[in-house]
Structures are given as structure tokens and as C-alpha cells.
């Protein structure tokens, strides 16, 4: 019997009738999938689905009982693959944009690669990343802001010589920190005049809304959850939604806050012109009661060539 399945459900032992992608990407047809290399190659194509023959091969992945150590190992490898692909995707997005700005030819092949990478990330990771795609459609400025904050947070993590795993978690946290804005109406997000008290209440609820979305989508990483919920808290205790004290604000959140504000100040919004990098850094540096100066120093290193 012929069955169409997602390329991510494919496993060794299945009989592949056809990989539904252009031939140039994977040209083998009608074969028993034995080699792991073939499996990996199929997953890297742009194909969304694969046609398998369940009469000539197995229909379901074999499920062997796993011990908890090998399960934990697999999870770690999986999260590293996701995060590495994510970093690669973000770097590629930036290089494509930079080339365009520099008047060079649009790199279509690289753009295709980014799309494949992001697809891979979205499939491997939780559905929270699918929520990100919805966010992109809803509000492009917020989507770009999340990509930018993600990259900056990882860079600061590198400059602070944090562990590789922590750096990857910072990247995920940056990408997902504003996910709560999915539920903020566009009229409020893009409003150029002063906000009414009710509009302010709605906008200030996005960290808690985002935190709930992430938890519902199975995100358990404390760092990612904390950055989402607390990224508008400031060291002087005047932030929102909980007005936390400095001692309650973690290093990851401090990194998130600094990157979030820096990117907001330096980008164009419907209600303001972008500040220069120097203007934003000077403004933040003077407010050491709000922002952690150690992080501002690293940010200066990160954004000044
Ligand atoms: Fe935010």
C-alpha cells in the first residue's frame, strides 16, 4: 500500500517510492531505506512528504524501550541540532539582507537554504516555533525584532564566555521573548499616539501571555521562560509586569532586557525614527539604575566594529 508521510516520520526499514522534491535534490527512487546517510539526505531536501510502500517495507518506526540516559542524550543532541540550525538560519538571513543593502545580487539559493533550515527547526522543535511563523505574518517588525534580539543575546553570551548550551538557550529565548504579542491587537502595537490606560494594560500583559503560550507548548527551559516573562523588568524595580527587584533579575533576563531595549531604540517604528547605535548605547549607559552596565559593555563590544 502506498502511504504519504512527512519526511520527519521516515525511518530506516521503510521502502521509499519517491521523495517529493525536485530530482536534483534527491534522485533515488523505489528503494529500501537502509542507510542513515540516505535518511539524513532526504530530511535535508525541501520535500515536505515522502511516498512509502508499506507492502515492501515497514510502516511504522520501530520502538525499542530506551533507558533514561540514552533518552536524555538524544534530547540533548536534538536540542543542539535545533539550536545550531537556528543560528545558521539567522546568520544566513542577515547575510542575505546585508548583501541586498550593499547592492549585491539577491542570494536566492541562500534564501532557499534559510527557509529549509527554519522548516527543519520548526519541525524538530515544539509548536512554539510555529507560533513564531504566525507572529511573522501578523507583525513583521516584531518578527525582525525577535531575530535581532536572538542574535544579540547569543553574541553577548559568547562575549561573556558562557557555556555553549546557555548561549543556544539565549538564542531561543531571544527568538521567543515577544511571542505574547500574538495576542496584542495590531492597532495597539502600531499606534503612533499616546496609549490609553486600557491599551497600556493590554500591551503590558504580553510577557505573561507569552510565558503561558510557551508553557502550553511544552517549553520547560527555565532560562527561556524567565526571559519571556521578565524581559520588561528593570533593575530599579519599576519594570513590568511584576516590578521585580534587582536581586530577583537573573543574568539571562538582564541580557534580554538590554538587547530588547537596544534593538527597539535603533529600529524604525511607526511612531519613531531609529536612533543611531551610539545614541542608544549612550542613553542606556547613563541609566545604570535600570540596565546592567556589565552587559552594556559587552553590547558595545558586540555592535561596534
Ligand atoms: Fe516585549
GROMACS .gro file of C-alpha atoms and ligand atoms in nm:
model
  306
    1UNK     CA    1   0.000   0.000   0.000
    2UNK     CA    2   0.126   0.348  -0.084
    3UNK     CA    3   0.124   0.595   0.203
    4UNK     CA    4   0.232   0.960   0.205
    5UNK     CA    5   0.417   1.058   0.522
    6UNK     CA    6   0.616   1.359   0.644
    7UNK     CA    7   0.990   1.332   0.575
    8UNK     CA    8   1.041   1.363   0.950
    9UNK     CA    9   0.839   1.045   1.013
   10UNK     CA   10   1.058   0.850   0.771
   11UNK     CA   11   1.285   0.585   0.923
   12UNK     CA   12   1.525   0.308   0.822
   13UNK     CA   13   1.347  -0.006   0.711
   14UNK     CA   14   1.082   0.176   0.509
   15UNK     CA   15   1.051   0.131   0.135
   16UNK     CA   16   1.072   0.469  -0.041
   17UNK     CA   17   0.874   0.503  -0.361
   18UNK     CA   18   0.954   0.871  -0.412
   19UNK     CA   19   1.083   1.171  -0.222
   20UNK     CA   20   0.853   1.455  -0.324
   21UNK     CA   21   1.111   1.715  -0.416
   22UNK     CA   22   1.293   1.824  -0.735
   23UNK     CA   23   1.512   1.538  -0.867
   24UNK     CA   24   1.828   1.745  -0.832
   25UNK     CA   25   1.791   1.738  -0.455
   26UNK     CA   26   1.747   1.362  -0.416
   27UNK     CA   27   1.721   1.146  -0.721
   28UNK     CA   28   1.695   0.792  -0.580
   29UNK     CA   29   1.355   0.630  -0.618
   30UNK     CA   30   1.199   0.293  -0.528
   31UNK     CA   31   1.449   0.158  -0.277
   32UNK     CA   32   1.460   0.010   0.071
   33UNK     CA   33   1.590   0.276   0.307
   34UNK     CA   34   1.880   0.110   0.489
   35UNK     CA   35   2.148   0.379   0.518
   36UNK     CA   36   2.137   0.657   0.775
   37UNK     CA   37   2.313   0.884   0.519
   38UNK     CA   38   2.014   0.846   0.285
   39UNK     CA   39   1.773   0.925   0.567
   40UNK     CA   40   1.967   1.241   0.660
   41UNK     CA   41   1.992   1.345   0.294
   42UNK     CA   42   1.616   1.313   0.248
   43UNK     CA   43   1.548   1.519   0.560
   44UNK     CA   44   1.771   1.796   0.426
   45UNK     CA   45   1.575   1.829   0.100
   46UNK     CA   46   1.291   2.078   0.053
   47UNK     CA   47   1.042   1.789   0.031
   48UNK     CA   48   0.756   1.804   0.278
   49UNK     CA   49   0.648   1.445   0.217
   50UNK     CA   50   0.771   1.105   0.108
   51UNK     CA   51   0.571   0.829  -0.059
   52UNK     CA   52   0.638   0.492   0.103
   53UNK     CA   53   0.526   0.141   0.017
   54UNK     CA   54   0.418  -0.041   0.331
   55UNK     CA   55   0.399  -0.376   0.150
   56UNK     CA   56   0.771  -0.372   0.066
   57UNK     CA   57   0.896  -0.213   0.388
   58UNK     CA   58   0.791  -0.131   0.742
   59UNK     CA   59   0.510   0.113   0.806
   60UNK     CA   60   0.593   0.248   1.149
   61UNK     CA   61   0.921   0.336   1.320
   62UNK     CA   62   1.043   0.055   1.542
   63UNK     CA   63   1.002   0.146   1.904
   64UNK     CA   64   1.255  -0.001   2.138
   65UNK     CA   65   1.240   0.070   2.507
   66UNK     CA   66   1.503   0.331   2.587
   67UNK     CA   67   1.691   0.379   2.909
   68UNK     CA   68   1.663   0.727   3.056
   69UNK     CA   69   2.032   0.809   2.989
   70UNK     CA   70   2.011   0.745   2.616
   71UNK     CA   71   1.681   0.932   2.606
   72UNK     CA   72   1.840   1.234   2.778
   73UNK     CA   73   2.134   1.212   2.537
   74UNK     CA   74   1.901   1.205   2.237
   75UNK     CA   75   1.711   1.505   2.370
   76UNK     CA   76   2.034   1.700   2.414
   77UNK     CA   77   2.157   1.613   2.063
   78UNK     CA   78   1.815   1.708   1.926
   79UNK     CA   79   1.814   2.045   2.101
   80UNK     CA   80   2.169   2.112   1.983
   81UNK     CA   81   2.072   2.031   1.623
   82UNK     CA   82   1.775   2.266   1.651
   83UNK     CA   83   1.976   2.546   1.803
   84UNK     CA   84   2.267   2.508   1.560
   85UNK     CA   85   2.029   2.510   1.263
   86UNK     CA   86   1.860   2.813   1.413
   87UNK     CA   87   2.186   3.002   1.450
   88UNK     CA   88   2.281   2.911   1.094
   89UNK     CA   89   1.940   3.030   0.970
   90UNK     CA   90   1.970   3.360   1.149
   91UNK     CA   91   2.323   3.421   1.020
   92UNK     CA   92   2.205   3.342   0.669
   93UNK     CA   93   1.910   3.582   0.697
   94UNK     CA   94   2.149   3.855   0.798
   95UNK     CA   95   2.399   3.783   0.525
   96UNK     CA   96   2.121   3.785   0.261
   97UNK     CA   97   1.993   4.119   0.397
   98UNK     CA   98   2.343   4.268   0.418
   99UNK     CA   99   2.414   4.172   0.058
  100UNK     CA  100   2.092   4.333  -0.057
  101UNK     CA  101   2.167   4.654   0.133
  102UNK     CA  102   2.517   4.657  -0.019
  103UNK     CA  103   2.356   4.650  -0.366
  104UNK     CA  104   2.474   4.295  -0.440
  105UNK     CA  105   2.270   4.033  -0.615
  106UNK     CA  106   1.994   3.870  -0.415
  107UNK     CA  107   2.119   3.531  -0.299
  108UNK     CA  108   1.824   3.315  -0.389
  109UNK     CA  109   1.999   2.988  -0.310
  110UNK     CA  110   2.093   3.101   0.038
  111UNK     CA  111   1.739   3.225   0.096
  112UNK     CA  112   1.607   2.883   0.000
  113UNK     CA  113   1.854   2.734   0.244
  114UNK     CA  114   1.723   2.959   0.524
  115UNK     CA  115   1.368   2.851   0.455
  116UNK     CA  116   1.472   2.484   0.469
  117UNK     CA  117   1.664   2.542   0.789
  118UNK     CA  118   1.374   2.718   0.956
  119UNK     CA  119   1.142   2.444   0.847
  120UNK     CA  120   1.377   2.190   0.999
  121UNK     CA  121   1.387   2.392   1.322
  122UNK     CA  122   1.010   2.429   1.333
  123UNK     CA  123   0.957   2.058   1.279
  124UNK     CA  124   1.212   1.939   1.528
  125UNK     CA  125   1.124   2.186   1.798
  126UNK     CA  126   0.799   2.245   1.974
  127UNK     CA  127   0.497   2.409   1.820
  128UNK     CA  128   0.608   2.734   1.984
  129UNK     CA  129   0.817   2.795   1.674
  130UNK     CA  130   0.510   2.756   1.462
  131UNK     CA  131   0.359   3.033   1.671
  132UNK     CA  132   0.662   3.239   1.563
  133UNK     CA  133   0.559   3.198   1.200
  134UNK     CA  134   0.214   3.330   1.287
  135UNK     CA  135   0.378   3.622   1.459
  136UNK     CA  136   0.574   3.698   1.141
  137UNK     CA  137   0.254   3.719   0.939
  138UNK     CA  138   0.090   3.937   1.199
  139UNK     CA  139   0.362   4.188   1.259
  140UNK     CA  140   0.685   4.190   1.058
  141UNK     CA  141   0.853   4.446   1.283
  142UNK     CA  142   0.811   4.221   1.586
  143UNK     CA  143   0.940   3.920   1.393
  144UNK     CA  144   1.255   4.102   1.282
  145UNK     CA  145   1.296   4.237   1.634
  146UNK     CA  146   1.292   3.879   1.770
  147UNK     CA  147   1.555   3.763   1.520
  148UNK     CA  148   1.771   4.059   1.607
  149UNK     CA  149   1.737   4.019   1.986
  150UNK     CA  150   1.814   3.650   1.948
  151UNK     CA  151   2.138   3.719   1.763
  152UNK     CA  152   2.246   3.995   2.002
  153UNK     CA  153   2.177   3.778   2.307
  154UNK     CA  154   2.388   3.494   2.166
  155UNK     CA  155   2.670   3.735   2.085
  156UNK     CA  156   2.668   3.874   2.439
  157UNK     CA  157   2.665   3.518   2.573
  158UNK     CA  158   2.975   3.444   2.367
  159UNK     CA  159   3.149   3.761   2.488
  160UNK     CA  160   3.066   3.668   2.849
  161UNK     CA  161   3.216   3.324   2.775
  162UNK     CA  162   2.900   3.143   2.884
  163UNK     CA  163   2.862   2.770   2.816
  164UNK     CA  164   2.766   2.667   2.463
  165UNK     CA  165   2.433   2.526   2.581
  166UNK     CA  166   2.348   2.851   2.764
  167UNK     CA  167   2.431   3.053   2.453
  168UNK     CA  168   2.193   2.839   2.250
  169UNK     CA  169   1.922   2.883   2.511
  170UNK     CA  170   1.976   3.260   2.498
  171UNK     CA  171   1.921   3.242   2.123
  172UNK     CA  172   1.593   3.058   2.169
  173UNK     CA  173   1.490   3.299   2.446
  174UNK     CA  174   1.556   3.599   2.221
  175UNK     CA  175   1.357   3.449   1.939
  176UNK     CA  176   1.059   3.371   2.161
  177UNK     CA  177   1.060   3.656   2.413
  178UNK     CA  178   0.783   3.863   2.246
  179UNK     CA  179   0.563   3.571   2.143
  180UNK     CA  180   0.289   3.711   2.369
  181UNK     CA  181   0.238   3.992   2.118
  182UNK     CA  182   0.042   3.741   1.911
  183UNK     CA  183  -0.249   3.844   2.128
  184UNK     CA  184  -0.188   4.218   2.120
  185UNK     CA  185  -0.406   4.388   1.857
  186UNK     CA  186  -0.210   4.547   1.570
  187UNK     CA  187  -0.382   4.885   1.631
  188UNK     CA  188  -0.212   4.895   1.970
  189UNK     CA  189   0.126   4.761   1.851
  190UNK     CA  190   0.147   5.018   1.572
  191UNK     CA  191  -0.023   5.312   1.742
  192UNK     CA  192   0.164   5.637   1.691
  193UNK     CA  193  -0.020   5.845   1.956
  194UNK     CA  194  -0.033   5.805   2.334
  195UNK     CA  195  -0.180   5.480   2.467
  196UNK     CA  196  -0.497   5.482   2.678
  197UNK     CA  197  -0.470   5.317   3.023
  198UNK     CA  198  -0.655   5.010   2.888
  199UNK     CA  199  -0.424   4.984   2.585
  200UNK     CA  200  -0.124   5.011   2.817
  201UNK     CA  201  -0.264   4.733   3.036
  202UNK     CA  202  -0.307   4.511   2.729
  203UNK     CA  203   0.043   4.574   2.597
  204UNK     CA  204   0.193   4.521   2.941
  205UNK     CA  205   0.030   4.181   2.965
  206UNK     CA  206   0.234   4.037   2.673
  207UNK     CA  207   0.516   3.893   2.890
  208UNK     CA  208   0.268   3.688   3.097
  209UNK     CA  209   0.069   3.591   2.788
  210UNK     CA  210   0.391   3.476   2.618
  211UNK     CA  211   0.500   3.281   2.925
  212UNK     CA  212   0.169   3.092   2.924
  213UNK     CA  213   0.194   3.019   2.549
  214UNK     CA  214   0.546   2.878   2.589
  215UNK     CA  215   0.447   2.658   2.881
  216UNK     CA  216   0.141   2.532   2.699
  217UNK     CA  217   0.368   2.443   2.407
  218UNK     CA  218   0.592   2.231   2.622
  219UNK     CA  219   0.885   2.471   2.677
  220UNK     CA  220   1.035   2.376   3.011
  221UNK     CA  221   1.370   2.553   2.991
  222UNK     CA  222   1.377   2.792   3.286
  223UNK     CA  223   1.602   3.042   3.107
  224UNK     CA  224   1.367   3.077   2.808
  225UNK     CA  225   1.059   3.108   3.030
  226UNK     CA  226   1.224   3.361   3.259
  227UNK     CA  227   1.341   3.585   2.974
  228UNK     CA  228   0.991   3.581   2.824
  229UNK     CA  229   0.817   3.668   3.149
  230UNK     CA  230   1.069   3.919   3.283
  231UNK     CA  231   1.219   4.098   2.983
  232UNK     CA  232   1.044   4.426   3.074
  233UNK     CA  233   1.164   4.422   3.435
  234UNK     CA  234   1.434   4.677   3.521
  235UNK     CA  235   1.696   4.689   3.800
  236UNK     CA  236   1.530   4.990   3.968
  237UNK     CA  237   1.215   4.786   4.040
  238UNK     CA  238   0.999   5.000   3.808
  239UNK     CA  239   0.953   4.745   3.531
  240UNK     CA  240   0.651   4.534   3.449
  241UNK     CA  241   0.457   4.309   3.494
  242UNK     CA  242   0.580   4.237   3.848
  243UNK     CA  243   0.817   4.527   3.931
  244UNK     CA  244   1.087   4.278   4.041
  245UNK     CA  245   1.385   4.390   4.250
  246UNK     CA  246   1.737   4.378   4.100
  247UNK     CA  247   1.823   4.073   4.313
  248UNK     CA  248   1.534   3.884   4.151
  249UNK     CA  249   1.651   3.952   3.795
  250UNK     CA  250   1.881   3.685   3.651
  251UNK     CA  251   2.179   3.734   3.420
  252UNK     CA  252   1.985   3.592   3.123
  253UNK     CA  253   1.699   3.836   3.182
  254UNK     CA  254   1.945   4.126   3.214
  255UNK     CA  255   2.097   4.027   2.879
  256UNK     CA  256   1.748   4.003   2.729
  257UNK     CA  257   1.639   4.343   2.861
  258UNK     CA  258   1.947   4.522   2.731
  259UNK     CA  259   1.920   4.364   2.384
  260UNK     CA  260   1.545   4.424   2.369
  261UNK     CA  261   1.573   4.796   2.450
  262UNK     CA  262   1.877   4.848   2.227
  263UNK     CA  263   1.703   4.691   1.928
  264UNK     CA  264   1.380   4.882   1.993
  265UNK     CA  265   1.567   5.215   2.010
  266UNK     CA  266   1.772   5.153   1.695
  267UNK     CA  267   1.490   5.025   1.474
  268UNK     CA  268   1.221   5.215   1.285
  269UNK     CA  269   0.871   5.200   1.432
  270UNK     CA  270   0.550   5.365   1.308
  271UNK     CA  271   0.579   5.619   1.588
  272UNK     CA  272   0.954   5.698   1.581
  273UNK     CA  273   1.270   5.729   1.379
  274UNK     CA  274   1.560   5.495   1.459
  275UNK     CA  275   1.832   5.614   1.694
  276UNK     CA  276   2.194   5.562   1.595
  277UNK     CA  277   2.381   5.285   1.772
  278UNK     CA  278   2.587   5.543   1.964
  279UNK     CA  279   2.279   5.739   2.077
  280UNK     CA  280   2.114   5.421   2.205
  281UNK     CA  281   2.429   5.298   2.385
  282UNK     CA  282   2.488   5.640   2.548
  283UNK     CA  283   2.125   5.664   2.661
  284UNK     CA  284   2.134   5.316   2.815
  285UNK     CA  285   2.478   5.365   2.969
  286UNK     CA  286   2.354   5.671   3.160
  287UNK     CA  287   2.069   5.464   3.308
  288UNK     CA  288   2.270   5.218   3.514
  289UNK     CA  289   1.989   5.215   3.770
  290UNK     CA  290   1.782   5.036   3.502
  291UNK     CA  291   2.032   4.837   3.297
  292UNK     CA  292   2.328   4.620   3.398
  293UNK     CA  293   2.644   4.807   3.294
  294UNK     CA  294   2.845   4.488   3.260
  295UNK     CA  295   2.605   4.383   2.984
  296UNK     CA  296   2.609   4.729   2.822
  297UNK     CA  297   2.989   4.700   2.796
  298UNK     CA  298   2.957   4.366   2.620
  299UNK     CA  299   2.687   4.511   2.393
  300UNK     CA  300   2.925   4.794   2.299
  301UNK     CA  301   3.183   4.531   2.207
  302UNK     CA  302   2.921   4.340   2.007
  303UNK     CA  303   2.786   4.626   1.797
  304UNK     CA  304   3.098   4.837   1.743
  305UNK     CA  305   3.324   4.706   1.466
  306LIG    FE1  306   0.840   4.274   2.488
   0.00000   0.00000   0.00000
